[in-house]
Amino acid sequence: MEEEGSELGFGFRVGHWTDEAGRTGCTVVLPPLGNVTSCDIRGSSPSSRELTHLDTQRKLTEVHAILLTGGSAFGLAAADGVMTWLAEREIGYQTPIARVPIVPAAVIFDLGAGSPDARPGASQGRAACEAATEGPVARGLVGAGTGATVGKWAGFGGAQPGGLGVGRASYGTAEVSALAVVNPVGDVISETGEVLRGTTLPEPRELFPERPPPGTNTVLVVLAMRATYDKATVQWLASRGSDGIARAVRPAHTRYDGDVVFATAVPPEPGVPEPRLDVMAHLATEAVAAAVRDAVLVTPTG
């Protein structure tokens, strides 16, 4: 299912490639140039590429795309296509020899959702770039959320569809948006703690009666905002985005999950006052929680 929803805004472009038969896909987020990007990792077993560059002790601040993909570690090959697409457009860090795009990537494990041989590769990463627009983002079982599932804490037999969602939170002129790929071991819950989408197994006697292998569950997020922040501040805001996962998923950040939140700040528009950091932190948490819930609210039950 694909449903048009809110765009990320702030000049960010989003594109999907979807394999409905194989139940996998990938999603590319193309931020404006001049951005400052970092990430927060809460899961015990993330599968990723180029995340070292996002550490505050590394000098690079700008990224040229963020790839979220299915296919487990195999899906990281889709980043090759994203890099090639960017290089053809002369987007990347200028070295003495060539421009080199920086494309951080993270995956979800969806090999059991459809065909385990269906994995995004370079051609699929390129296709997601070609599809990227600033318009409303298709949500639900699309792109990297195609094979996502939730509610696996009681066993894979009770899992329900997850998906991809978009959320936004604002206060005055301060605004934060989020895109989330929702594939956790836990249930997705409402603001009042009710289960929106979760296990269908009847009242298991204990939490985790069947222990899923680590790394087979993940929530991936891209936070977008306008602000002039250094890399350390952006990383801290990413950590506040991780708090949003904990608000909307129960249990969250378990040792069976590989959660990663990317945060990207782009230069503000002229004349717009700099938002207060504490306000932006609160909005980051709220936007991520909204995006996680949106993913299952637009996706039909299995």
PDB file of C-alpha atoms in Angstrom:
ATOM      1  CA  MET A   1       0.000   0.000   0.000  1.00  0.00           C
ATOM      2  CA  GLU A   2       1.230   3.473  -0.857  1.00  0.00           C
ATOM      3  CA  GLU A   3      -0.408   6.618   0.443  1.00  0.00           C
ATOM      4  CA  GLU A   4       0.704  10.170  -0.212  1.00  0.00           C
ATOM      5  CA  GLY A   5       1.490  12.103   2.928  1.00  0.00           C
ATOM      6  CA  SER A   6       3.483  15.042   4.204  1.00  0.00           C
ATOM      7  CA  GLU A   7       6.780  15.931   2.627  1.00  0.00           C
ATOM      8  CA  LEU A   8       9.934  16.274   4.721  1.00  0.00           C
ATOM      9  CA  GLY A   9      10.179  19.894   3.622  1.00  0.00           C
ATOM     10  CA  PHE A  10      13.213  22.185   4.012  1.00  0.00           C
ATOM     11  CA  GLY A  11      14.378  21.281   0.484  1.00  0.00           C
ATOM     12  CA  PHE A  12      14.804  17.559   1.221  1.00  0.00           C
ATOM     13  CA  ARG A  13      13.925  15.142  -1.575  1.00  0.00           C
ATOM     14  CA  VAL A  14      12.755  11.558  -0.997  1.00  0.00           C
ATOM     15  CA  GLY A  15      12.581   8.687  -3.492  1.00  0.00           C
ATOM     16  CA  HIS A  16      11.577   5.034  -3.213  1.00  0.00           C
ATOM     17  CA  TRP A  17      12.224   1.826  -5.088  1.00  0.00           C
ATOM     18  CA  THR A  18       9.751  -0.935  -4.202  1.00  0.00           C
ATOM     19  CA  ASP A  19       9.655  -4.677  -4.922  1.00  0.00           C
ATOM     20  CA  GLU A  20       6.111  -5.675  -3.959  1.00  0.00           C
ATOM     21  CA  ALA A  21       6.579  -9.322  -4.950  1.00  0.00           C
ATOM     22  CA  GLY A  22       9.858  -9.783  -3.075  1.00  0.00           C
ATOM     23  CA  ARG A  23       8.653  -7.526  -0.232  1.00  0.00           C
ATOM     24  CA  THR A  24      11.691  -5.335  -0.006  1.00  0.00           C
ATOM     25  CA  GLY A  25      12.843  -1.937  -1.223  1.00  0.00           C
ATOM     26  CA  CYS A  26      14.971   1.096  -0.546  1.00  0.00           C
ATOM     27  CA  THR A  27      14.451   4.782   0.180  1.00  0.00           C
ATOM     28  CA  VAL A  28      16.840   7.626  -0.564  1.00  0.00           C
ATOM     29  CA  VAL A  29      16.783  10.990   1.215  1.00  0.00           C
ATOM     30  CA  LEU A  30      18.625  13.769  -0.631  1.00  0.00           C
ATOM     31  CA  PRO A  31      19.304  16.717   1.695  1.00  0.00           C
ATOM     32  CA  PRO A  32      20.211  20.221   0.507  1.00  0.00           C
ATOM     33  CA  LEU A  33      23.908  20.963   0.226  1.00  0.00           C
ATOM     34  CA  GLY A  34      25.558  22.736   3.131  1.00  0.00           C
ATOM     35  CA  ASN A  35      23.909  20.433   5.657  1.00  0.00           C
ATOM     36  CA  VAL A  36      25.347  19.212   8.953  1.00  0.00           C
ATOM     37  CA  THR A  37      24.552  15.556   9.654  1.00  0.00           C
ATOM     38  CA  SER A  38      25.168  13.114  12.466  1.00  0.00           C
ATOM     39  CA  CYS A  39      23.422  10.062  13.934  1.00  0.00           C
ATOM     40  CA  ASP A  40      22.488   8.214  17.102  1.00  0.00           C
ATOM     41  CA  ILE A  41      22.729   4.416  17.318  1.00  0.00           C
ATOM     42  CA  ARG A  42      20.630   2.647  19.939  1.00  0.00           C
ATOM     43  CA  GLY A  43      20.338  -0.853  18.555  1.00  0.00           C
ATOM     44  CA  SER A  44      22.833  -3.557  19.468  1.00  0.00           C
ATOM     45  CA  SER A  45      23.284  -4.903  15.940  1.00  0.00           C
ATOM     46  CA  PRO A  46      22.994  -2.171  13.288  1.00  0.00           C
ATOM     47  CA  SER A  47      24.060  -2.996   9.759  1.00  0.00           C
ATOM     48  CA  SER A  48      25.381   0.137   8.125  1.00  0.00           C
ATOM     49  CA  ARG A  49      27.802   1.957   5.854  1.00  0.00           C
ATOM     50  CA  GLU A  50      29.754   5.228   6.312  1.00  0.00           C
ATOM     51  CA  LEU A  51      28.381   5.922   9.796  1.00  0.00           C
ATOM     52  CA  THR A  52      31.915   6.553  11.087  1.00  0.00           C
ATOM     53  CA  HIS A  53      31.947   9.844   9.167  1.00  0.00           C
ATOM     54  CA  LEU A  54      28.986  11.015  11.259  1.00  0.00           C
ATOM     55  CA  ASP A  55      30.831  10.727  14.559  1.00  0.00           C
ATOM     56  CA  THR A  56      31.559  14.104  16.125  1.00  0.00           C
ATOM     57  CA  GLN A  57      35.306  13.362  16.179  1.00  0.00           C
ATOM     58  CA  ARG A  58      35.390  13.039  12.384  1.00  0.00           C
ATOM     59  CA  LYS A  59      35.864  16.210  10.350  1.00  0.00           C
ATOM     60  CA  LEU A  60      33.228  15.731   7.613  1.00  0.00           C
ATOM     61  CA  THR A  61      29.916  17.418   8.344  1.00  0.00           C
ATOM     62  CA  GLU A  62      27.992  17.303   5.051  1.00  0.00           C
ATOM     63  CA  VAL A  63      26.423  14.219   3.487  1.00  0.00           C
ATOM     64  CA  HIS A  64      25.025  13.996  -0.015  1.00  0.00           C
ATOM     65  CA  ALA A  65      22.384  11.309   0.481  1.00  0.00           C
ATOM     66  CA  ILE A  66      21.079   8.972   3.172  1.00  0.00           C
ATOM     67  CA  LEU A  67      20.042   5.476   2.134  1.00  0.00           C
ATOM     68  CA  LEU A  68      17.549   3.395   4.097  1.00  0.00           C
ATOM     69  CA  THR A  69      17.178  -0.086   2.644  1.00  0.00           C
ATOM     70  CA  GLY A  70      15.808  -3.561   3.062  1.00  0.00           C
ATOM     71  CA  GLY A  71      17.733  -6.699   2.197  1.00  0.00           C
ATOM     72  CA  SER A  72      19.766  -6.806   5.415  1.00  0.00           C
ATOM     73  CA  ALA A  73      23.501  -6.276   4.820  1.00  0.00           C
ATOM     74  CA  PHE A  74      23.044  -7.293   1.179  1.00  0.00           C
ATOM     75  CA  GLY A  75      20.961  -4.144   0.659  1.00  0.00           C
ATOM     76  CA  LEU A  76      23.941  -1.906   1.398  1.00  0.00           C
ATOM     77  CA  ALA A  77      24.944  -2.514  -2.231  1.00  0.00           C
ATOM     78  CA  ALA A  78      22.194  -0.049  -3.196  1.00  0.00           C
ATOM     79  CA  ALA A  79      24.461   2.740  -1.907  1.00  0.00           C
ATOM     80  CA  ASP A  80      26.772   2.099  -4.872  1.00  0.00           C
ATOM     81  CA  GLY A  81      24.018   3.189  -7.231  1.00  0.00           C
ATOM     82  CA  VAL A  82      23.300   6.267  -5.135  1.00  0.00           C
ATOM     83  CA  MET A  83      26.976   7.231  -5.217  1.00  0.00           C
ATOM     84  CA  THR A  84      27.186   6.798  -8.967  1.00  0.00           C
ATOM     85  CA  TRP A  85      24.047   8.877  -9.517  1.00  0.00           C
ATOM     86  CA  LEU A  86      25.450  11.682  -7.375  1.00  0.00           C
ATOM     87  CA  ALA A  87      28.906  11.533  -8.980  1.00  0.00           C
ATOM     88  CA  GLU A  88      27.373  11.868 -12.442  1.00  0.00           C
ATOM     89  CA  ARG A  89      25.874  15.142 -11.243  1.00  0.00           C
ATOM     90  CA  GLU A  90      29.196  16.271  -9.723  1.00  0.00           C
ATOM     91  CA  ILE A  91      27.810  16.147  -6.190  1.00  0.00           C
ATOM     92  CA  GLY A  92      30.293  15.175  -3.481  1.00  0.00           C
ATOM     93  CA  TYR A  93      33.437  16.228  -1.666  1.00  0.00           C
ATOM     94  CA  GLN A  94      36.050  17.549  -4.043  1.00  0.00           C
ATOM     95  CA  THR A  95      39.319  15.634  -3.784  1.00  0.00           C
ATOM     96  CA  PRO A  96      42.433  16.307  -5.890  1.00  0.00           C
ATOM     97  CA  ILE A  97      41.284  13.520  -8.232  1.00  0.00           C
ATOM     98  CA  ALA A  98      37.465  13.402  -8.249  1.00  0.00           C
ATOM     99  CA  ARG A  99      34.305  14.295  -6.365  1.00  0.00           C
ATOM    100  CA  VAL A 100      33.401  11.623  -3.814  1.00  0.00           C
ATOM    101  CA  PRO A 101      29.800  11.526  -2.548  1.00  0.00           C
ATOM    102  CA  ILE A 102      29.249  10.621   1.105  1.00  0.00           C
ATOM    103  CA  VAL A 103      26.236   8.302   1.460  1.00  0.00           C
ATOM    104  CA  PRO A 104      25.555   6.921   4.939  1.00  0.00           C
ATOM    105  CA  ALA A 105      23.309   3.875   4.791  1.00  0.00           C
ATOM    106  CA  ALA A 106      21.468   1.611   7.209  1.00  0.00           C
ATOM    107  CA  VAL A 107      19.340  -1.474   6.668  1.00  0.00           C
ATOM    108  CA  ILE A 108      16.410  -3.396   8.052  1.00  0.00           C
ATOM    109  CA  PHE A 109      16.221  -7.183   8.092  1.00  0.00           C
ATOM    110  CA  ASP A 110      13.275  -8.128   5.866  1.00  0.00           C
ATOM    111  CA  LEU A 111      14.587 -11.357   4.324  1.00  0.00           C
ATOM    112  CA  GLY A 112      11.783 -13.363   5.930  1.00  0.00           C
ATOM    113  CA  ALA A 113       8.977 -11.085   4.740  1.00  0.00           C
ATOM    114  CA  GLY A 114       9.079 -12.207   1.107  1.00  0.00           C
ATOM    115  CA  SER A 115      11.803 -13.755  -1.004  1.00  0.00           C
ATOM    116  CA  PRO A 116      15.158 -13.912   0.814  1.00  0.00           C
ATOM    117  CA  ASP A 117      16.814 -13.519  -2.582  1.00  0.00           C
ATOM    118  CA  ALA A 118      15.098 -10.180  -3.244  1.00  0.00           C
ATOM    119  CA  ARG A 119      17.660  -7.543  -2.256  1.00  0.00           C
ATOM    120  CA  PRO A 120      18.097  -3.940  -3.393  1.00  0.00           C
ATOM    121  CA  GLY A 121      21.310  -3.366  -5.333  1.00  0.00           C
ATOM    122  CA  ALA A 122      23.036  -0.586  -7.231  1.00  0.00           C
ATOM    123  CA  SER A 123      20.349  -0.318  -9.931  1.00  0.00           C
ATOM    124  CA  GLN A 124      17.648  -0.050  -7.288  1.00  0.00           C
ATOM    125  CA  GLY A 125      19.531   2.654  -5.388  1.00  0.00           C
ATOM    126  CA  ARG A 126      19.827   4.627  -8.611  1.00  0.00           C
ATOM    127  CA  ALA A 127      16.108   4.161  -9.318  1.00  0.00           C
ATOM    128  CA  ALA A 128      15.242   5.574  -5.887  1.00  0.00           C
ATOM    129  CA  CYS A 129      17.368   8.655  -6.675  1.00  0.00           C
ATOM    130  CA  GLU A 130      15.615   9.115 -10.018  1.00  0.00           C
ATOM    131  CA  ALA A 131      12.263   8.989  -8.212  1.00  0.00           C
ATOM    132  CA  ALA A 132      13.212  11.550  -5.542  1.00  0.00           C
ATOM    133  CA  THR A 133      11.053  14.671  -5.266  1.00  0.00           C
ATOM    134  CA  GLU A 134      10.300  17.407  -2.733  1.00  0.00           C
ATOM    135  CA  GLY A 135       6.610  16.545  -2.881  1.00  0.00           C
ATOM    136  CA  PRO A 136       4.465  14.397  -0.599  1.00  0.00           C
ATOM    137  CA  VAL A 137       6.168  11.151   0.442  1.00  0.00           C
ATOM    138  CA  ALA A 138       4.511   7.807  -0.322  1.00  0.00           C
ATOM    139  CA  ARG A 139       3.998   6.002   2.990  1.00  0.00           C
ATOM    140  CA  GLY A 140       3.084   2.533   4.163  1.00  0.00           C
ATOM    141  CA  LEU A 141       4.490  -0.631   2.594  1.00  0.00           C
ATOM    142  CA  VAL A 142       6.770   1.213   0.214  1.00  0.00           C
ATOM    143  CA  GLY A 143      10.506   1.692  -0.263  1.00  0.00           C
ATOM    144  CA  ALA A 144      12.563   0.521   2.693  1.00  0.00           C
ATOM    145  CA  GLY A 145       9.336  -0.110   4.612  1.00  0.00           C
ATOM    146  CA  THR A 146       7.943  -2.655   2.139  1.00  0.00           C
ATOM    147  CA  GLY A 147       8.887  -5.741   4.150  1.00  0.00           C
ATOM    148  CA  ALA A 148       8.866  -4.146   7.596  1.00  0.00           C
ATOM    149  CA  THR A 149       7.016  -5.890  10.440  1.00  0.00           C
ATOM    150  CA  VAL A 150       6.244  -5.153  14.099  1.00  0.00           C
ATOM    151  CA  GLY A 151       5.177  -7.080  17.183  1.00  0.00           C
ATOM    152  CA  LYS A 152       7.776  -9.862  17.041  1.00  0.00           C
ATOM    153  CA  TRP A 153       8.583  -9.894  20.780  1.00  0.00           C
ATOM    154  CA  ALA A 154       6.187 -12.826  21.249  1.00  0.00           C
ATOM    155  CA  GLY A 155       7.424 -14.725  18.203  1.00  0.00           C
ATOM    156  CA  PHE A 156       7.565 -14.150  14.470  1.00  0.00           C
ATOM    157  CA  GLY A 157       4.274 -15.976  14.057  1.00  0.00           C
ATOM    158  CA  GLY A 158       2.374 -13.032  15.490  1.00  0.00           C
ATOM    159  CA  ALA A 159       4.104 -10.280  13.511  1.00  0.00           C
ATOM    160  CA  GLN A 160       2.081  -7.609  11.737  1.00  0.00           C
ATOM    161  CA  PRO A 161       3.026  -5.207   8.908  1.00  0.00           C
ATOM    162  CA  GLY A 162       5.107  -2.177   9.838  1.00  0.00           C
ATOM    163  CA  GLY A 163       5.963   0.282   7.085  1.00  0.00           C
ATOM    164  CA  LEU A 164       7.279   3.759   6.398  1.00  0.00           C
ATOM    165  CA  GLY A 165       5.813   6.895   7.933  1.00  0.00           C
ATOM    166  CA  VAL A 166       6.324  10.649   8.077  1.00  0.00           C
ATOM    167  CA  GLY A 167       5.813  12.935  11.071  1.00  0.00           C
ATOM    168  CA  ARG A 168       6.122  16.640  11.785  1.00  0.00           C
ATOM    169  CA  ALA A 169       6.148  18.759  14.917  1.00  0.00           C
ATOM    170  CA  SER A 170       6.260  22.549  15.241  1.00  0.00           C
ATOM    171  CA  TYR A 171       6.154  25.338  17.795  1.00  0.00           C
ATOM    172  CA  GLY A 172       6.026  28.889  16.494  1.00  0.00           C
ATOM    173  CA  THR A 173       8.618  29.146  13.723  1.00  0.00           C
ATOM    174  CA  ALA A 174      10.520  26.047  14.951  1.00  0.00           C
ATOM    175  CA  GLU A 175       9.760  22.892  12.999  1.00  0.00           C
ATOM    176  CA  VAL A 176      11.161  19.371  12.708  1.00  0.00           C
ATOM    177  CA  SER A 177      10.086  16.577  10.357  1.00  0.00           C
ATOM    178  CA  ALA A 178      10.924  12.877  10.420  1.00  0.00           C
ATOM    179  CA  LEU A 179      10.779   9.862   8.132  1.00  0.00           C
ATOM    180  CA  ALA A 180      10.736   6.455   9.851  1.00  0.00           C
ATOM    181  CA  VAL A 181      11.085   2.875   8.619  1.00  0.00           C
ATOM    182  CA  VAL A 182       9.344   0.823  11.291  1.00  0.00           C
ATOM    183  CA  ASN A 183      10.529  -2.762  11.759  1.00  0.00           C
ATOM    184  CA  PRO A 184      10.956  -3.191  15.557  1.00  0.00           C
ATOM    185  CA  VAL A 185      10.710  -6.273  17.721  1.00  0.00           C
ATOM    186  CA  GLY A 186       8.166  -4.355  19.837  1.00  0.00           C
ATOM    187  CA  ASP A 187       4.611  -3.143  19.344  1.00  0.00           C
ATOM    188  CA  VAL A 188       3.745   0.357  18.111  1.00  0.00           C
ATOM    189  CA  ILE A 189       1.719   2.190  20.745  1.00  0.00           C
ATOM    190  CA  SER A 190      -0.422   5.323  20.854  1.00  0.00           C
ATOM    191  CA  GLU A 191       0.190   8.417  22.975  1.00  0.00           C
ATOM    192  CA  THR A 192      -1.974   6.853  25.674  1.00  0.00           C
ATOM    193  CA  GLY A 193      -0.160   3.498  25.608  1.00  0.00           C
ATOM    194  CA  GLU A 194      -2.696   1.509  23.597  1.00  0.00           C
ATOM    195  CA  VAL A 195      -1.339  -0.906  20.984  1.00  0.00           C
ATOM    196  CA  LEU A 196      -1.802   0.488  17.474  1.00  0.00           C
ATOM    197  CA  ARG A 197      -0.100  -2.460  15.803  1.00  0.00           C
ATOM    198  CA  GLY A 198       1.496  -5.424  17.527  1.00  0.00           C
ATOM    199  CA  THR A 199       1.641  -9.134  18.087  1.00  0.00           C
ATOM    200  CA  THR A 200      -1.485 -11.150  17.319  1.00  0.00           C
ATOM    201  CA  LEU A 201      -0.474 -14.056  19.556  1.00  0.00           C
ATOM    202  CA  PRO A 202      -2.786 -14.507  22.551  1.00  0.00           C
ATOM    203  CA  GLU A 203      -1.293 -13.397  25.876  1.00  0.00           C
ATOM    204  CA  PRO A 204       2.158 -15.009  25.919  1.00  0.00           C
ATOM    205  CA  ARG A 205       3.192 -16.012  29.413  1.00  0.00           C
ATOM    206  CA  GLU A 206       6.508 -14.227  29.295  1.00  0.00           C
ATOM    207  CA  LEU A 207       8.231 -11.449  27.392  1.00  0.00           C
ATOM    208  CA  PHE A 208      10.297 -12.849  24.510  1.00  0.00           C
ATOM    209  CA  PRO A 209       9.092 -16.482  24.766  1.00  0.00           C
ATOM    210  CA  GLU A 210      10.882 -16.935  21.427  1.00  0.00           C
ATOM    211  CA  ARG A 211      14.089 -14.915  21.258  1.00  0.00           C
ATOM    212  CA  PRO A 212      14.578 -13.370  17.811  1.00  0.00           C
ATOM    213  CA  PRO A 213      18.166 -13.243  16.564  1.00  0.00           C
ATOM    214  CA  PRO A 214      19.838  -9.869  17.236  1.00  0.00           C
ATOM    215  CA  GLY A 215      19.764  -7.441  14.314  1.00  0.00           C
ATOM    216  CA  THR A 216      16.606  -8.821  12.707  1.00  0.00           C
ATOM    217  CA  ASN A 217      14.563  -5.829  13.901  1.00  0.00           C
ATOM    218  CA  THR A 218      15.183  -2.129  13.380  1.00  0.00           C
ATOM    219  CA  VAL A 219      13.674   1.340  13.335  1.00  0.00           C
ATOM    220  CA  LEU A 220      15.491   3.696  10.965  1.00  0.00           C
ATOM    221  CA  VAL A 221      14.814   7.441  11.063  1.00  0.00           C
ATOM    222  CA  VAL A 222      15.851  10.578   9.195  1.00  0.00           C
ATOM    223  CA  LEU A 223      15.249  13.835  11.080  1.00  0.00           C
ATOM    224  CA  ALA A 224      15.160  17.057   9.044  1.00  0.00           C
ATOM    225  CA  MET A 225      15.308  20.633  10.304  1.00  0.00           C
ATOM    226  CA  ARG A 226      16.449  24.190   9.527  1.00  0.00           C
ATOM    227  CA  ALA A 227      19.030  25.473  11.997  1.00  0.00           C
ATOM    228  CA  THR A 228      22.651  26.538  12.312  1.00  0.00           C
ATOM    229  CA  TYR A 229      24.063  23.828  14.560  1.00  0.00           C
ATOM    230  CA  ASP A 230      27.453  22.211  14.879  1.00  0.00           C
ATOM    231  CA  LYS A 231      27.879  18.467  14.522  1.00  0.00           C
ATOM    232  CA  ALA A 232      27.810  17.733  18.249  1.00  0.00           C
ATOM    233  CA  THR A 233      24.481  19.516  18.612  1.00  0.00           C
ATOM    234  CA  VAL A 234      23.026  17.687  15.628  1.00  0.00           C
ATOM    235  CA  GLN A 235      24.115  14.376  17.145  1.00  0.00           C
ATOM    236  CA  TRP A 236      22.429  15.308  20.421  1.00  0.00           C
ATOM    237  CA  LEU A 237      19.221  16.076  18.530  1.00  0.00           C
ATOM    238  CA  ALA A 238      19.490  12.661  16.870  1.00  0.00           C
ATOM    239  CA  SER A 239      19.572  11.145  20.362  1.00  0.00           C
ATOM    240  CA  ARG A 240      16.397  13.039  21.208  1.00  0.00           C
ATOM    241  CA  GLY A 241      14.906  11.550  18.069  1.00  0.00           C
ATOM    242  CA  SER A 242      15.740   8.119  19.495  1.00  0.00           C
ATOM    243  CA  ASP A 243      13.617   9.089  22.503  1.00  0.00           C
ATOM    244  CA  GLY A 244      10.730   9.343  20.049  1.00  0.00           C
ATOM    245  CA  ILE A 245      11.172   5.682  19.128  1.00  0.00           C
ATOM    246  CA  ALA A 246      10.930   4.803  22.830  1.00  0.00           C
ATOM    247  CA  ARG A 247       7.711   6.815  23.055  1.00  0.00           C
ATOM    248  CA  ALA A 248       6.040   4.953  20.197  1.00  0.00           C
ATOM    249  CA  VAL A 249       7.492   1.423  20.436  1.00  0.00           C
ATOM    250  CA  ARG A 250       7.173  -0.992  23.379  1.00  0.00           C
ATOM    251  CA  PRO A 251       9.650  -2.481  24.169  1.00  0.00           C
ATOM    252  CA  ALA A 252      12.156  -0.259  22.333  1.00  0.00           C
ATOM    253  CA  HIS A 253      15.920  -0.349  21.735  1.00  0.00           C
ATOM    254  CA  THR A 254      16.210  -3.988  22.763  1.00  0.00           C
ATOM    255  CA  ARG A 255      19.276  -6.096  22.105  1.00  0.00           C
ATOM    256  CA  TYR A 256      17.338  -7.593  19.194  1.00  0.00           C
ATOM    257  CA  ASP A 257      16.981  -4.199  17.459  1.00  0.00           C
ATOM    258  CA  GLY A 258      19.434  -2.201  15.325  1.00  0.00           C
ATOM    259  CA  ASP A 259      17.932   1.285  15.604  1.00  0.00           C
ATOM    260  CA  VAL A 260      19.630   4.250  13.901  1.00  0.00           C
ATOM    261  CA  VAL A 261      18.447   7.874  13.851  1.00  0.00           C
ATOM    262  CA  PHE A 262      20.054  10.266  11.366  1.00  0.00           C
ATOM    263  CA  ALA A 263      19.657  14.005  11.981  1.00  0.00           C
ATOM    264  CA  THR A 264      20.332  16.642   9.336  1.00  0.00           C
ATOM    265  CA  ALA A 265      20.269  20.405   9.820  1.00  0.00           C
ATOM    266  CA  VAL A 266      20.209  22.670   6.772  1.00  0.00           C
ATOM    267  CA  PRO A 267      20.882  26.440   6.671  1.00  0.00           C
ATOM    268  CA  PRO A 268      17.892  28.537   7.785  1.00  0.00           C
ATOM    269  CA  GLU A 269      16.089  30.903   5.488  1.00  0.00           C
ATOM    270  CA  PRO A 270      17.184  34.562   5.654  1.00  0.00           C
ATOM    271  CA  GLY A 271      15.407  36.571   8.312  1.00  0.00           C
ATOM    272  CA  VAL A 272      14.043  33.552  10.198  1.00  0.00           C
ATOM    273  CA  PRO A 273      15.153  33.580  13.859  1.00  0.00           C
ATOM    274  CA  GLU A 274      17.294  30.706  15.123  1.00  0.00           C
ATOM    275  CA  PRO A 275      15.070  28.213  16.954  1.00  0.00           C
ATOM    276  CA  ARG A 276      15.745  27.512  20.608  1.00  0.00           C
ATOM    277  CA  LEU A 277      17.659  24.277  21.036  1.00  0.00           C
ATOM    278  CA  ASP A 278      15.486  22.920  23.845  1.00  0.00           C
ATOM    279  CA  VAL A 279      12.397  23.489  21.723  1.00  0.00           C
ATOM    280  CA  MET A 280      13.980  21.694  18.783  1.00  0.00           C
ATOM    281  CA  ALA A 281      14.899  18.762  21.031  1.00  0.00           C
ATOM    282  CA  HIS A 282      11.293  18.371  22.134  1.00  0.00           C
ATOM    283  CA  LEU A 283      10.088  18.642  18.543  1.00  0.00           C
ATOM    284  CA  ALA A 284      12.597  15.993  17.423  1.00  0.00           C
ATOM    285  CA  THR A 285      11.146  13.526  19.922  1.00  0.00           C
ATOM    286  CA  GLU A 286       7.580  14.340  18.923  1.00  0.00           C
ATOM    287  CA  ALA A 287       8.243  14.179  15.164  1.00  0.00           C
ATOM    288  CA  VAL A 288       9.859  10.738  15.385  1.00  0.00           C
ATOM    289  CA  ALA A 289       7.061   9.343  17.544  1.00  0.00           C
ATOM    290  CA  ALA A 290       4.529  10.698  15.040  1.00  0.00           C
ATOM    291  CA  ALA A 291       6.408   9.172  12.082  1.00  0.00           C
ATOM    292  CA  VAL A 292       6.584   5.751  13.749  1.00  0.00           C
ATOM    293  CA  ARG A 293       2.846   5.775  14.454  1.00  0.00           C
ATOM    294  CA  ASP A 294       2.062   7.093  10.981  1.00  0.00           C
ATOM    295  CA  ALA A 295       3.820   4.096   9.418  1.00  0.00           C
ATOM    296  CA  VAL A 296       1.334   1.619  10.882  1.00  0.00           C
ATOM    297  CA  LEU A 297      -1.718   3.868  10.714  1.00  0.00           C
ATOM    298  CA  VAL A 298      -1.467   4.021   6.901  1.00  0.00           C
ATOM    299  CA  THR A 299      -0.611   0.305   6.540  1.00  0.00           C
ATOM    300  CA  PRO A 300      -3.375  -2.338   6.519  1.00  0.00           C
ATOM    301  CA  THR A 301      -3.160  -5.220   8.978  1.00  0.00           C
ATOM    302  CA  GLY A 302      -1.907  -8.589   7.745  1.00  0.00           C
TER     303      GLY A 302
END
